[in-house]
Amino acid sequence: MSNFIVIGLCFLFGILIRTRKIFPSDSHKVINSFIISVSLPCMEFGPLRHASLDGNFLTFAAMPWVLFGSGFLFFSFFGKLLDWKESTIVCLCLSAGLGNTSFLGIPLIESYYSKDGLPTVLIIDQLGTFLTLAIPGTYLGTKARHALKSSESKSSLWKTLFTFPPFIALLISLASRPLSVPPELESAISSIGDTLIPLALFSVGYQLPGTIRINSEEPNAENPKRESDDSFRIRIPLLFGLVFKLLIGPIFVWLCFGTFFHYSEKNMGVDFFRNFKILIMESAMAPMITGSLLAAEWGLAPRLAVSLVGIGIPLSFLTTLGLYYLLENQAWTGTIFFGQ
């Protein structure tokens, strides 16, 4: 429950400080830079060093990769069909192609399935979501960022990728697994990483007042509606992103992994069914805060990125509740593909 209070307070503080003009209007850029360069690398360190790597958990960790890949195909297809910019497509991939599997995922899964399900959540989050963001997500983001600056070379793209702080932290964390790190140092790094969530939520709240221009008629709107097609106003990236993340993506993951486990020789015990349901629930979490902030920081449809989080988080409380009801109260749904 305390995590939900933190969400509300950080959003509220961000909005109030922006509307009252207490901070300079571009203060969120400094906050975002700190998150990307300091908080996120420190947050990755401990969990990636100690993550369990057994077969079942690695299968669950594949979910965010599947979700991100399907999101990339989905947004690329409709992006070309509806003539979206590359920056908009990549923004949707970084935000709606990944889920908020930790800060929202942990309290929600704990509420629905108790603390017994948390190991599965951590594997999905650390080996799945963060690795997906750090590798293909970072590559797509830096590629789109450099495309906005046509003067920059391809070698500059790879230099940016391999000097990106979270990517460096990923390599250091994995390389240091065999080594012994003083507990005091690891605890200090973890404490710094704990600043990511409140700062990220504050930053999103701080930027929310400026999202009113999304899909408006203003000349500098991120996605202005087309005057020649009145129906186009509902066919917008924001709507497509939310529909994919909260509905289409979870359904696809359900069918994909349900089919895989049906034809595999996995142990179908009580714990397995619980973990499978957690996998589906995690796929339905709101758009990823960190991915959205990366898109905003890189200038990839920033108002769209912030709106996906600001609108997606409240909506996800309702959609995950409905999904939980289906998983637990509809026998044909909770046991789909398993013949029980």
Coordinates of C-alpha atoms in Angstrom, one line a residue:
M1 CA 0.0 0.0 0.0
S2 CA 2.8 2.4 0.8
N3 CA 4.1 2.1 -2.8
F4 CA 0.7 3.3 -4.1
I5 CA 0.9 6.3 -1.7
V6 CA 4.3 7.1 -3.1
I7 CA 3.0 7.1 -6.6
G8 CA 0.2 9.5 -5.8
L9 CA 2.4 11.9 -3.7
C10 CA 5.2 12.0 -6.2
F11 CA 2.9 12.7 -9.1
L12 CA 1.1 15.3 -7.0
F13 CA 4.3 17.1 -5.9
G14 CA 5.5 17.2 -9.5
I15 CA 2.3 18.7 -10.8
L16 CA 2.0 21.2 -8.0
I17 CA 5.6 22.4 -8.3
R18 CA 5.3 22.8 -12.0
T19 CA 2.0 24.7 -11.9
R20 CA 3.2 27.0 -9.1
K21 CA 6.5 27.6 -11.1
I22 CA 8.6 26.9 -8.0
F23 CA 11.4 25.3 -10.2
P24 CA 12.7 26.4 -13.5
S25 CA 10.5 25.1 -16.4
D26 CA 13.2 22.7 -17.7
S27 CA 14.2 21.2 -14.3
H28 CA 12.9 17.8 -15.3
K29 CA 15.9 17.6 -17.7
V30 CA 18.4 17.7 -14.8
I31 CA 16.3 15.1 -12.9
N32 CA 16.1 12.8 -15.9
S33 CA 19.8 13.1 -16.5
F34 CA 20.5 12.1 -12.8
I35 CA 18.1 9.1 -13.1
I36 CA 19.8 7.8 -16.3
S37 CA 23.4 8.5 -15.3
V38 CA 23.2 7.6 -11.5
S39 CA 20.0 6.1 -10.2
L40 CA 19.3 3.5 -12.9
P41 CA 22.9 2.1 -13.1
C42 CA 23.0 1.7 -9.3
M43 CA 19.5 0.1 -9.3
E44 CA 20.7 -2.6 -11.7
F45 CA 23.8 -3.6 -9.8
G46 CA 22.7 -5.7 -6.9
P47 CA 19.7 -7.6 -8.5
L48 CA 21.8 -8.5 -11.6
R49 CA 24.7 -9.8 -9.5
H50 CA 22.5 -12.1 -7.4
A51 CA 19.7 -13.2 -9.8
S52 CA 19.0 -16.9 -9.9
L53 CA 19.6 -18.4 -13.4
D54 CA 17.7 -21.7 -13.3
G55 CA 15.7 -23.0 -16.3
N56 CA 12.1 -22.1 -15.3
F57 CA 13.0 -18.5 -14.3
L58 CA 14.9 -18.0 -17.5
T59 CA 11.8 -19.0 -19.4
F60 CA 9.8 -16.4 -17.4
A61 CA 12.5 -13.8 -18.0
A62 CA 11.9 -14.2 -21.8
M63 CA 8.4 -12.6 -21.5
P64 CA 9.5 -8.9 -21.7
W65 CA 11.7 -9.8 -24.7
V66 CA 8.7 -11.3 -26.4
L67 CA 6.5 -8.4 -25.4
F68 CA 9.0 -5.9 -26.7
G69 CA 9.5 -7.7 -30.0
S70 CA 5.8 -7.9 -30.6
G71 CA 5.4 -4.3 -29.7
F72 CA 8.1 -3.3 -32.1
L73 CA 6.4 -5.2 -35.0
F74 CA 3.0 -3.7 -33.9
F75 CA 4.1 -0.1 -33.7
S76 CA 6.3 -0.3 -36.8
F77 CA 3.4 -1.7 -38.9
F78 CA 0.9 0.9 -37.8
G79 CA 3.5 3.6 -37.7
K80 CA 4.1 3.1 -41.4
L81 CA 0.4 2.8 -42.1
L82 CA -0.4 6.0 -40.3
D83 CA 2.7 7.9 -41.3
W84 CA 4.2 8.3 -37.8
K85 CA 7.7 9.6 -37.4
E86 CA 10.5 7.2 -36.4
S87 CA 10.9 9.0 -33.1
T88 CA 7.2 8.3 -32.3
I89 CA 7.5 4.6 -33.1
V90 CA 10.6 4.2 -30.9
C91 CA 9.0 6.2 -28.1
L92 CA 6.1 3.7 -28.2
C93 CA 8.5 0.8 -28.1
L94 CA 10.5 2.1 -25.1
S95 CA 7.3 3.1 -23.2
A96 CA 4.5 0.8 -24.2
G97 CA 6.7 -2.1 -25.4
L98 CA 7.9 -2.6 -21.8
G99 CA 6.0 -2.8 -18.5
N100 CA 6.4 -1.3 -15.1
T101 CA 7.3 -4.7 -13.7
S102 CA 9.0 -3.6 -10.5
F103 CA 7.5 -0.6 -8.8
L104 CA 3.9 -1.4 -9.8
G105 CA 4.5 -5.1 -10.4
I106 CA 5.9 -5.9 -7.0
P107 CA 3.1 -4.4 -4.8
L108 CA 0.3 -5.6 -7.1
I109 CA 1.6 -9.1 -7.3
E110 CA 2.2 -9.2 -3.6
S111 CA -1.3 -8.0 -3.0
Y112 CA -2.8 -10.7 -5.3
Y113 CA -0.5 -13.6 -4.8
S114 CA 1.4 -12.9 -1.6
K115 CA 5.2 -12.7 -1.2
D116 CA 5.6 -16.2 -2.5
G117 CA 5.4 -14.8 -6.0
L118 CA 8.0 -12.1 -5.6
P119 CA 11.0 -14.2 -6.8
T120 CA 9.2 -14.7 -10.2
V121 CA 8.6 -10.9 -10.4
L122 CA 12.2 -10.0 -9.7
I123 CA 13.4 -12.4 -12.4
I124 CA 10.9 -11.0 -14.9
D125 CA 12.0 -7.5 -14.0
Q126 CA 15.7 -7.8 -13.8
L127 CA 16.6 -10.4 -16.3
G128 CA 13.7 -9.5 -18.6
T129 CA 12.6 -5.9 -18.5
F130 CA 15.8 -4.2 -17.6
L131 CA 17.9 -6.3 -19.9
T132 CA 15.5 -5.6 -22.8
L133 CA 15.7 -1.9 -22.1
A134 CA 19.5 -2.0 -21.8
I135 CA 20.2 -3.9 -25.0
P136 CA 17.6 -3.7 -27.8
G137 CA 15.8 -0.7 -26.2
T138 CA 19.0 1.3 -25.9
Y139 CA 20.0 0.5 -29.4
L140 CA 16.7 1.6 -30.9
G141 CA 16.7 4.7 -28.8
T142 CA 20.2 5.8 -29.6
K143 CA 19.6 5.0 -33.3
A144 CA 16.5 7.2 -33.4
R145 CA 18.2 9.9 -31.5
H146 CA 21.1 10.0 -33.9
A147 CA 18.6 9.9 -36.9
L148 CA 17.4 13.3 -35.6
K149 CA 20.9 14.6 -36.0
S150 CA 21.8 13.6 -39.5
S151 CA 25.3 15.0 -39.2
E152 CA 26.3 12.3 -36.7
S153 CA 28.0 9.2 -38.1
K154 CA 27.3 5.5 -37.5
S155 CA 30.4 5.2 -35.4
S156 CA 29.1 7.9 -33.2
L157 CA 25.9 5.8 -32.7
W158 CA 27.9 2.8 -31.4
K159 CA 30.0 5.1 -29.2
T160 CA 26.9 6.5 -27.6
L161 CA 25.5 3.0 -27.1
F162 CA 28.6 1.6 -25.4
T163 CA 29.1 4.7 -23.2
F164 CA 25.5 4.7 -22.1
P165 CA 25.6 4.5 -18.3
P166 CA 22.9 1.8 -17.8
F167 CA 24.5 -0.3 -20.5
I168 CA 28.0 0.0 -18.8
A169 CA 26.3 -0.9 -15.4
L170 CA 24.8 -4.0 -17.0
L171 CA 28.2 -5.2 -18.2
I172 CA 29.9 -4.4 -14.9
S173 CA 27.1 -6.2 -12.9
L174 CA 27.2 -9.4 -14.9
A175 CA 31.1 -9.4 -15.0
S176 CA 31.2 -9.0 -11.2
R177 CA 29.0 -12.0 -10.4
P178 CA 32.0 -14.3 -9.6
L179 CA 33.6 -11.5 -7.4
S180 CA 33.1 -10.7 -3.8
V181 CA 31.9 -7.1 -3.2
P182 CA 31.9 -5.6 0.4
P183 CA 28.4 -5.6 1.7
E184 CA 28.7 -2.0 2.8
L185 CA 29.5 -0.9 -0.8
E186 CA 26.7 -3.0 -2.3
S187 CA 24.3 -1.6 0.2
A188 CA 25.4 2.0 -0.5
I189 CA 25.0 1.4 -4.3
S190 CA 21.5 -0.1 -3.6
S191 CA 20.5 3.0 -1.6
I192 CA 21.4 5.3 -4.4
G193 CA 19.4 3.1 -6.8
D194 CA 16.4 3.5 -4.5
T195 CA 16.2 7.2 -5.6
L196 CA 15.1 6.1 -9.1
I197 CA 11.4 5.5 -8.5
P198 CA 10.5 8.7 -6.5
L199 CA 12.5 10.9 -8.8
A200 CA 11.1 9.2 -11.9
L201 CA 7.5 9.6 -10.7
F202 CA 8.2 13.2 -9.7
S203 CA 9.6 13.9 -13.1
V204 CA 6.6 12.4 -14.8
G205 CA 4.2 14.5 -12.7
Y206 CA 6.3 17.6 -13.3
Q207 CA 6.0 17.1 -17.1
L208 CA 2.3 16.2 -17.1
P209 CA 0.9 19.7 -17.3
G210 CA 2.6 20.1 -20.7
T211 CA 1.0 17.1 -22.2
I212 CA -2.3 18.8 -23.0
R213 CA -0.9 19.7 -26.4
I214 CA -0.7 16.1 -27.5
N215 CA -3.0 15.5 -30.5
S216 CA -4.2 19.1 -30.4
E217 CA -4.4 21.6 -33.2
E218 CA -1.5 23.6 -31.9
P219 CA 1.3 23.8 -34.5
N220 CA 3.9 22.4 -32.0
A221 CA 1.9 19.5 -30.8
E222 CA 3.6 16.1 -30.8
N223 CA 1.0 14.4 -32.9
P224 CA -1.3 17.0 -34.5
K225 CA -4.6 15.6 -35.8
R226 CA -5.3 15.7 -39.6
E227 CA -7.9 18.1 -40.7
S228 CA -8.7 16.0 -43.8
D229 CA -9.7 13.0 -41.7
D230 CA -11.9 13.6 -38.7
S231 CA -11.8 9.9 -37.7
F232 CA -8.0 10.1 -37.4
R233 CA -8.3 11.9 -34.1
I234 CA -9.0 8.6 -32.4
R235 CA -6.2 6.8 -34.3
I236 CA -3.4 8.3 -32.4
P237 CA -0.1 6.9 -31.0
L238 CA -1.2 7.5 -27.5
L239 CA -4.3 5.3 -27.9
F240 CA -2.4 2.6 -29.8
G241 CA 0.3 2.5 -27.1
L242 CA -2.2 2.1 -24.3
V243 CA -4.4 -0.5 -26.1
F244 CA -1.3 -2.6 -26.9
K245 CA 0.3 -2.4 -23.5
L246 CA -2.9 -3.0 -21.4
L247 CA -4.8 -5.3 -23.7
I248 CA -3.2 -6.7 -26.9
G249 CA 0.2 -7.3 -25.4
P250 CA -1.0 -9.4 -22.4
I251 CA -3.3 -11.4 -24.6
F252 CA -0.5 -12.2 -27.0
V253 CA 1.8 -13.2 -24.1
W254 CA -0.9 -15.4 -22.7
L255 CA -1.4 -17.2 -26.0
C256 CA 2.3 -17.4 -26.7
F257 CA 3.5 -18.8 -23.4
G258 CA 0.4 -20.8 -22.8
T259 CA 1.1 -22.7 -26.0
F260 CA 4.8 -23.1 -25.2
F261 CA 4.1 -24.5 -21.7
H262 CA 1.4 -26.8 -23.1
Y263 CA 3.8 -28.5 -25.5
S264 CA 6.8 -28.5 -23.1
E265 CA 7.5 -30.9 -20.3
K266 CA 7.5 -28.3 -17.5
N267 CA 6.3 -29.4 -14.0
M268 CA 2.6 -28.4 -13.8
G269 CA 2.4 -28.1 -10.1
V270 CA 0.5 -25.5 -8.0
D271 CA 3.5 -23.2 -7.9
F272 CA 3.9 -23.4 -11.7
F273 CA 0.3 -22.3 -12.3
R274 CA 0.7 -19.4 -9.9
N275 CA 3.9 -18.3 -11.6
F276 CA 2.3 -18.6 -15.0
K277 CA -0.5 -16.3 -13.8
I278 CA 2.1 -13.9 -12.4
L279 CA 3.7 -13.9 -15.8
I280 CA 0.5 -12.8 -17.5
M281 CA -0.2 -10.2 -14.8
E282 CA 3.3 -8.7 -15.2
S283 CA 2.8 -8.4 -19.0
A284 CA -0.3 -6.2 -18.3
M285 CA 1.5 -3.6 -16.1
A286 CA 1.5 0.0 -17.1
P287 CA 4.0 1.5 -19.5
M288 CA 7.6 1.5 -18.2
I289 CA 8.5 4.7 -16.4
T290 CA 12.3 4.4 -17.1
G291 CA 11.7 3.7 -20.8
S292 CA 9.4 6.7 -21.0
L293 CA 11.9 9.0 -19.4
L294 CA 14.7 7.8 -21.7
A295 CA 12.5 8.6 -24.7
A296 CA 11.7 12.0 -23.3
E297 CA 15.3 12.7 -22.5
W298 CA 16.4 11.7 -26.0
G299 CA 13.7 14.0 -27.6
L300 CA 11.7 11.1 -28.9
A301 CA 8.1 12.4 -28.7
P302 CA 8.6 13.5 -25.1
R303 CA 5.0 14.6 -24.4
L304 CA 3.7 11.3 -25.8
A305 CA 6.2 9.4 -23.5
V306 CA 5.0 11.2 -20.4
S307 CA 1.3 10.8 -21.3
L308 CA 1.7 7.1 -21.7
V309 CA 2.9 6.8 -18.1
G310 CA 0.6 9.4 -16.7
I311 CA -2.5 7.9 -18.2
G312 CA -1.4 4.3 -18.3
I313 CA -0.7 3.9 -14.6
P314 CA -4.2 4.7 -13.4
L315 CA -5.8 2.7 -16.2
S316 CA -3.6 -0.3 -15.3
F317 CA -5.1 -0.6 -11.9
L318 CA -8.5 -1.4 -13.5
T319 CA -7.2 -3.6 -16.3
T320 CA -5.0 -5.7 -14.0
L321 CA -7.9 -6.1 -11.6
G322 CA -10.0 -7.4 -14.5
L323 CA -7.3 -9.7 -15.6
Y324 CA -6.8 -11.1 -12.1
Y325 CA -10.6 -11.8 -11.9
L326 CA -10.4 -13.8 -15.2
L327 CA -7.3 -15.7 -14.1
E328 CA -8.8 -16.7 -10.7
N329 CA -12.5 -17.0 -11.3
Q330 CA -13.0 -18.3 -14.8
A331 CA -11.8 -21.9 -14.9
W332 CA -11.5 -22.0 -18.7
T333 CA -9.4 -18.9 -18.6
G334 CA -7.1 -19.7 -15.7
T335 CA -6.2 -23.1 -17.1
I336 CA -6.2 -22.3 -20.8
F337 CA -4.0 -24.7 -22.9
F338 CA -3.5 -27.0 -19.9
G339 CA -6.6 -29.2 -20.3
Q340 CA -7.7 -28.9 -16.7

